[in-house]
CSV table of C-alpha atoms in Angstrom, one decimal:
chain,number,residue,atom,x,y,z
A,64,MET,CA,167.3,119.1,-22.3
A,65,VAL,CA,167.4,117.7,-18.8
A,66,SER,CA,169.7,120.8,-17.9
A,67,ASN,CA,167.0,123.1,-18.9
A,68,LEU,CA,164.9,121.6,-17.2
A,69,VAL,CA,166.2,121.4,-14.1
A,70,ARG,CA,167.7,125.2,-14.3
A,71,VAL,CA,163.9,126.1,-15.0
A,72,SER,CA,162.9,124.3,-12.2
A,73,ILE,CA,165.4,126.1,-9.8
A,74,LEU,CA,164.4,129.4,-11.4
A,75,PHE,CA,160.8,128.6,-10.4
A,76,LEU,CA,161.3,127.4,-6.7
A,77,VAL,CA,164.0,130.3,-6.1
A,78,SER,CA,161.6,132.9,-7.5
A,79,PHE,CA,158.5,131.5,-5.3
A,80,PHE,CA,160.7,131.2,-2.2
A,81,VAL,CA,161.4,135.1,-3.4
A,82,PHE,CA,157.8,135.2,-4.0
A,83,THR,CA,156.3,134.1,-0.5
A,84,SER,CA,159.0,135.5,1.5
A,85,HIS,CA,158.3,138.9,0.1
A,86,VAL,CA,154.5,138.1,0.9
A,87,HIS,CA,155.0,137.0,4.0
A,88,ALA,CA,157.3,140.3,5.6
A,89,THR,CA,155.3,142.7,3.5
A,90,TRP,CA,153.3,144.1,6.3
A,91,GLN,CA,155.8,143.9,8.6
A,92,ASP,CA,157.8,146.3,5.7
A,93,GLU,CA,155.0,148.8,5.4
A,94,PHE,CA,153.4,149.0,9.2
A,95,LYS,CA,156.6,150.1,10.8
A,96,THR,CA,155.2,151.4,13.8
A,97,LEU,CA,151.4,151.0,15.7
A,98,ARG,CA,150.2,153.9,17.3
A,99,VAL,CA,147.6,153.0,20.5
A,100,GLY,CA,145.4,155.9,21.1
A,101,MET,CA,143.7,156.0,25.0
A,102,LEU,CA,142.5,159.4,27.8
A,103,GLN,CA,145.3,161.1,28.5
A,104,SER,CA,143.5,159.9,32.0
A,105,HIS,CA,144.1,156.2,31.9
A,106,PRO,CA,146.2,155.0,33.8
A,107,LEU,CA,148.6,153.7,31.8
A,108,ALA,CA,149.2,156.8,30.3
A,109,GLN,CA,150.4,158.5,33.4
A,110,ASP,CA,152.8,156.2,34.9
A,111,SER,CA,155.8,156.3,32.5
A,112,VAL,CA,156.8,152.8,34.2
A,113,LYS,CA,153.7,151.1,33.0
A,114,THR,CA,154.1,152.9,29.6
A,115,ALA,CA,157.7,151.4,28.9
A,116,GLN,CA,156.5,147.9,29.9
A,117,PHE,CA,153.6,148.4,28.0
A,118,THR,CA,155.3,149.5,24.7
A,119,ALA,CA,157.9,147.6,25.1
A,120,THR,CA,156.1,144.1,25.7
A,121,TYR,CA,154.1,145.1,22.7
A,122,SER,CA,156.9,145.6,20.3
A,123,SER,CA,159.0,142.8,21.6
A,124,ILE,CA,155.9,140.2,20.6
A,125,LEU,CA,154.5,142.1,17.5
A,126,GLY,CA,157.6,143.1,15.9
A,127,VAL,CA,157.1,146.7,15.2
A,128,ASP,CA,157.1,150.2,16.9
A,129,VAL,CA,154.5,150.6,19.4
A,130,GLU,CA,153.9,154.5,20.3
A,131,ILE,CA,151.3,155.8,22.8
A,132,ILE,CA,149.0,158.7,22.2
A,133,LYS,CA,147.3,160.6,24.7
A,134,PHE,CA,144.1,162.6,24.5
A,135,LYS,CA,142.6,164.9,26.7
A,136,SER,CA,138.7,163.9,25.7
A,137,LEU,CA,136.5,160.6,24.1
A,138,GLY,CA,136.0,163.0,21.3
A,139,ALA,CA,139.5,163.6,20.3
A,140,LEU,CA,140.1,159.3,21.2
A,141,MET,CA,137.2,158.7,18.3
A,142,ASP,CA,138.2,161.6,15.6
A,143,ALA,CA,142.1,160.0,16.0
A,144,HIS,CA,140.5,156.4,15.4
A,145,ALA,CA,137.9,157.0,12.6
A,146,SER,CA,140.7,158.8,10.8
A,147,ALA,CA,143.7,156.2,11.7
A,148,ARG,CA,145.9,158.6,13.0
A,149,VAL,CA,146.0,155.9,15.6
A,150,HIS,CA,145.6,152.2,14.8
A,151,TYR,CA,144.5,150.7,17.9
A,152,ALA,CA,142.3,151.8,21.1
A,153,PHE,CA,141.8,151.8,24.0
A,154,HIS,CA,137.2,152.2,24.2
A,155,THR,CA,134.3,152.8,26.0
A,156,SER,CA,131.1,150.8,24.8
A,157,ARG,CA,129.7,153.7,24.2
A,158,SER,CA,133.0,155.5,22.4
A,159,PHE,CA,133.7,152.1,20.8
A,160,VAL,CA,130.1,152.6,19.4
A,161,THR,CA,129.6,155.8,17.9
A,162,THR,CA,133.0,155.6,16.3
A,163,ALA,CA,131.7,152.7,14.7
A,164,ARG,CA,128.6,154.5,13.3
A,165,ILE,CA,130.1,157.3,11.9
A,166,CYS,CA,132.9,155.6,9.3
A,167,ASN,CA,132.2,151.8,10.1
A,168,CYS,CA,136.0,151.1,10.1
A,169,VAL,CA,137.3,149.8,13.6
A,170,GLN,CA,136.2,146.3,14.5
A,171,ALA,CA,136.4,145.5,18.0
A,172,ILE,CA,138.8,142.9,19.2
A,173,ALA,CA,138.5,142.1,23.1
A,174,ARG,CA,136.5,142.5,25.6
A,175,PRO,CA,138.0,143.1,29.8
A,176,VAL,CA,136.3,140.8,32.7
A,177,SER,CA,136.5,142.3,36.2
A,178,ASN,CA,138.2,140.4,38.8
A,179,SER,CA,134.7,139.6,40.0
A,180,GLY,CA,134.0,137.7,37.1
A,181,THR,CA,131.1,140.4,35.4
A,182,ILE,CA,131.0,141.5,32.0
A,183,GLY,CA,129.2,144.3,31.7
A,184,PHE,CA,126.2,145.9,33.4
A,185,ARG,CA,122.4,146.2,32.8
A,186,SER,CA,120.4,149.1,33.3
A,187,VAL,CA,117.7,148.8,35.9
A,188,LEU,CA,114.6,150.2,37.4
A,189,ILE,CA,113.5,150.0,40.6
A,190,ALA,CA,110.5,151.4,42.0
A,191,LYS,CA,108.4,150.9,45.3
A,192,ASN,CA,106.5,147.7,45.0
A,193,ALA,CA,103.4,149.4,46.2
A,194,ILE,CA,103.5,151.6,42.3
A,195,PRO,CA,101.1,150.1,39.2
A,196,LEU,CA,103.8,150.4,36.8
A,197,GLU,CA,101.0,150.7,34.2
A,198,ARG,CA,100.1,154.3,34.6
A,199,LYS,CA,101.6,156.2,32.7
A,200,ASN,CA,101.7,159.8,34.8
A,201,ASN,CA,102.1,161.2,37.8
A,202,ILE,CA,104.9,158.8,38.6
A,203,ARG,CA,108.1,160.5,39.7
A,204,ILE,CA,111.0,158.3,38.6
A,205,GLY,CA,114.7,159.5,38.6
A,206,PHE,CA,117.5,159.3,36.1
A,207,THR,CA,121.2,161.3,37.1
A,208,ARG,CA,121.7,163.2,33.4
A,209,LYS,CA,120.6,162.1,29.7
A,210,ASP,CA,123.7,161.0,28.9
A,211,SER,CA,124.0,158.5,31.2
A,212,ILE,CA,123.7,155.4,29.2
A,213,SER,CA,122.2,153.4,32.4
A,214,GLY,CA,119.8,156.5,33.7
A,215,TRP,CA,118.5,158.0,30.0
A,216,ILE,CA,119.6,156.4,27.1
A,217,LEU,CA,118.6,152.8,27.4
A,218,PRO,CA,115.7,153.6,29.6
A,219,ASN,CA,114.7,155.9,26.5
A,220,LEU,CA,115.2,152.5,23.8
A,221,ALA,CA,112.6,150.8,25.9
A,222,ILE,CA,110.0,153.8,27.0
A,223,ASP,CA,110.3,154.4,22.5
A,224,LYS,CA,109.4,150.3,22.5
A,225,GLY,CA,106.9,150.6,25.0
A,226,GLU,CA,108.6,148.6,27.5
A,227,VAL,CA,108.3,151.1,30.4
A,228,GLY,CA,105.8,153.1,30.8
A,229,LYS,CA,105.7,157.1,30.1
A,230,PHE,CA,106.4,158.2,34.1
A,231,ASP,CA,106.8,161.5,35.2
A,232,MET,CA,111.2,161.3,34.7
A,233,VAL,CA,113.2,163.8,37.1
A,234,GLU,CA,116.7,164.7,36.6
A,235,LEU,CA,118.7,165.0,39.5
A,236,GLY,CA,122.1,165.4,38.0
A,237,ASN,CA,124.3,162.3,39.7
A,238,VAL,CA,123.2,158.7,41.9
A,239,GLU,CA,124.0,160.9,45.5
A,240,ASN,CA,121.2,162.9,44.9
A,241,ILE,CA,119.1,159.9,43.3
A,242,VAL,CA,119.8,157.9,46.5
A,243,THR,CA,118.5,160.7,48.5
A,244,ALA,CA,115.5,161.5,46.7
A,245,PHE,CA,114.6,157.9,46.9
A,246,GLN,CA,115.2,158.2,50.9
A,247,ASN,CA,113.1,160.7,51.2
A,248,GLY,CA,110.2,159.9,49.3
A,249,ASP,CA,110.8,162.6,46.4
A,250,ILE,CA,110.4,160.0,43.9
A,251,GLU,CA,108.8,156.4,43.5
A,252,GLY,CA,111.5,155.1,41.7
A,253,PHE,CA,115.0,155.2,39.4
A,254,PHE,CA,116.9,154.3,36.5
A,255,GLY,CA,119.9,152.5,37.4
A,256,TRP,CA,122.7,149.8,37.0
A,257,VAL,CA,123.9,146.3,38.1
A,258,PRO,CA,127.2,144.6,37.0
A,259,VAL,CA,126.4,141.2,35.5
A,260,ALA,CA,128.3,138.2,35.2
A,261,PRO,CA,128.1,135.3,32.2
A,262,GLU,CA,124.8,133.6,32.2
A,263,GLN,CA,123.1,135.3,35.6
A,264,SER,CA,119.5,134.3,35.4
A,265,GLU,CA,118.9,136.7,38.7
A,266,LEU,CA,119.4,140.5,39.5
A,267,LEU,CA,120.2,141.5,42.6
A,268,GLN,CA,119.3,144.3,44.1
A,269,SER,CA,122.1,144.3,46.9
A,270,ASP,CA,124.1,145.0,43.3
A,271,VAL,CA,122.9,148.0,42.1
A,272,PHE,CA,124.9,150.7,41.7
A,273,GLY,CA,127.3,147.9,42.2
A,274,GLY,CA,126.3,148.1,45.9
A,275,PHE,CA,128.3,151.0,47.0
A,276,TYR,CA,125.6,152.9,48.2
A,277,ASN,CA,123.6,150.1,49.9
A,278,ALA,CA,124.1,151.4,53.1
A,279,GLN,CA,121.8,154.5,52.0
A,280,LEU,CA,119.2,151.9,50.2
A,281,GLY,CA,118.7,149.7,52.9
A,282,THR,CA,118.1,146.3,51.7
A,283,LEU,CA,115.2,147.8,49.3
A,284,ASP,CA,112.5,145.9,50.8
A,285,ASN,CA,110.1,147.9,50.0
A,286,SER,CA,111.1,147.4,46.3
A,287,GLN,CA,111.9,146.0,43.6
A,288,ILE,CA,113.9,145.3,40.0
A,289,SER,CA,110.6,146.5,37.6
A,290,TRP,CA,113.1,146.4,34.6
A,291,TRP,CA,116.1,145.6,32.9
A,292,SER,CA,117.5,146.4,29.9
A,293,SER,CA,119.8,144.0,28.0
A,294,ILE,CA,123.8,143.6,29.0
A,295,VAL,CA,126.2,146.2,27.8
A,296,HIS,CA,129.3,145.3,27.3
A,297,TYR,CA,132.5,146.9,29.4
A,298,GLY,CA,134.1,148.6,26.5
A,299,PRO,CA,136.5,147.1,24.2
A,300,HIS,CA,139.8,147.6,22.6
A,301,ALA,CA,139.0,148.3,18.9
A,302,VAL,CA,141.9,148.7,16.3
A,303,HIS,CA,141.1,150.4,12.5
A,304,GLN,CA,140.2,148.8,9.7
A,305,SER,CA,143.5,149.4,8.3
A,306,VAL,CA,145.8,146.9,10.4
A,307,PRO,CA,146.9,144.0,8.7
A,308,VAL,CA,145.6,141.0,9.9
A,309,GLU,CA,147.7,139.4,10.8
A,310,LEU,CA,148.9,142.2,13.5
A,311,ARG,CA,145.1,142.3,14.2
A,312,GLU,CA,145.1,139.0,15.1
A,313,ASP,CA,148.0,138.8,16.9
A,314,LEU,CA,147.0,141.8,19.5
A,315,THR,CA,143.8,139.6,19.8
A,316,ASP,CA,146.0,137.5,20.8
A,317,ILE,CA,147.7,139.2,23.2
A,318,LEU,CA,144.5,140.1,24.8
A,319,VAL,CA,142.6,137.1,25.4
A,320,ASN,CA,145.9,134.9,27.0
A,321,MET,CA,147.1,138.1,29.0
A,322,ASP,CA,146.3,136.8,32.1
A,323,ARG,CA,148.4,133.5,32.0
A,324,ARG,CA,150.6,134.7,29.4
A,325,GLN,CA,151.9,138.0,30.6
A,326,PRO,CA,149.1,138.4,34.1
A,327,ASP,CA,152.4,141.0,35.7
A,328,LEU,CA,150.9,143.5,32.3
A,329,MET,CA,146.6,142.9,33.2
A,330,ASP,CA,146.8,145.9,35.7
A,331,VAL,CA,148.8,147.5,33.5
A,332,VAL,CA,146.6,147.7,29.8
A,333,GLU,CA,143.1,147.1,31.9
A,334,PRO,CA,143.2,148.4,35.7
A,335,TYR,CA,139.3,148.9,35.9
A,336,TYR,CA,138.2,145.3,34.7
A,337,SER,CA,141.6,143.5,35.5
A,338,GLY,CA,139.7,139.7,35.5
A,339,GLY,CA,141.2,138.9,31.9
A,340,PHE,CA,140.1,139.3,28.3
A,341,LYS,CA,137.4,137.7,25.7
A,342,LYS,CA,137.4,137.7,22.1
A,343,THR,CA,134.6,140.3,20.9
A,344,GLY,CA,133.0,141.7,18.1
A,345,LEU,CA,130.1,144.2,17.1
A,346,GLU,CA,127.4,141.7,17.8
A,347,ASP,CA,128.4,142.1,21.9
A,348,TYR,CA,127.2,146.0,21.2
A,349,LYS,CA,124.5,145.7,19.4
A,350,SER,CA,122.4,146.4,22.4
A,351,ILE,CA,123.9,149.9,22.9
A,352,MET,CA,124.3,151.1,18.9
A,353,ALA,CA,120.6,150.2,18.7
A,354,ALA,CA,119.8,152.8,21.5
A,355,LEU,CA,122.1,155.6,20.6
A,356,ASN,CA,120.2,155.6,17.2
A,357,LEU,CA,117.2,156.4,18.5
A,358,SER,CA,118.0,158.8,21.5
A,359,ALA,CA,117.5,162.1,20.4
A,360,ASP,CA,119.7,163.5,23.1
A,361,VAL,CA,122.3,162.0,21.9
A,362,SER,CA,124.8,164.1,19.1
A,363,SER,CA,126.2,162.6,16.3
A,364,SER,CA,129.0,164.9,16.1
A,365,ILE,CA,131.7,163.4,18.1
A,366,SER,CA,133.8,167.1,18.8
A,367,ASN,CA,130.8,167.4,21.5
A,368,PHE,CA,131.0,163.6,22.2
A,369,SER,CA,131.2,163.6,26.4
A,370,LEU,CA,132.1,160.4,29.1
A,371,ARG,CA,129.2,158.8,31.0
A,372,LEU,CA,130.2,155.5,31.3
A,373,ARG,CA,126.9,154.1,32.9
């Protein structure tokens, strides 16, 4: 009787450990290669030494093979991510929310922070102090293009919501043309962008367009920031929902601790905003998602998607 109980107990324990061991290893047994998608113009994709460093480090930490797949356009990258031909992708804020809207199958896991501590930008309206902003016409306001987030998409949402007047909008093509037109008095104001840091309560005119055009714009003493949008966070790293939860968590852990654990990898993975990563989710991108949903000028077709970061 006792021996039978012992035998049954041993069989149960063996079965339990075999089962739990199988469960623990299942995702690694079935998920052999992590396919990482990025634009071929990304510095990491263009440098074979950096590519080797990235794949070797990630593979060592994750315990799976890592393959980088390069794409000529964001449209191609989004299509591949939405269809799970890549599991993990480097996105802009716009390409991420567009992919999420199309398939509801991708999850943002971490977003970058710049070396100066900025986490994104706001669209702003710069207007001359003498302009009565309650007027809805005969005021010429410049913007770059209708595919610009800060120049048109976010302002268009504000116009639809009645936050900004329906001015005479002048499409000027690029920032240089806006600066020239404002200098010459051809426009009374313009939509631009300013980088922002967490908890920043004041927007500085000297930060308009990142401060790159202050010499031409002067101190903007005769103008003011008349409106600003919600924050658009820098584009996230995101994973497809088919990626196992354990691997998703490991990828997140790599990113949010990279500045401490693998600081030499920061400039490789995120050369544009190399101040570290913060954990993120869809909620950080709701403002731009709302703007894209309301903008009639933004096509829902990913094949026609064009890159316009700000």
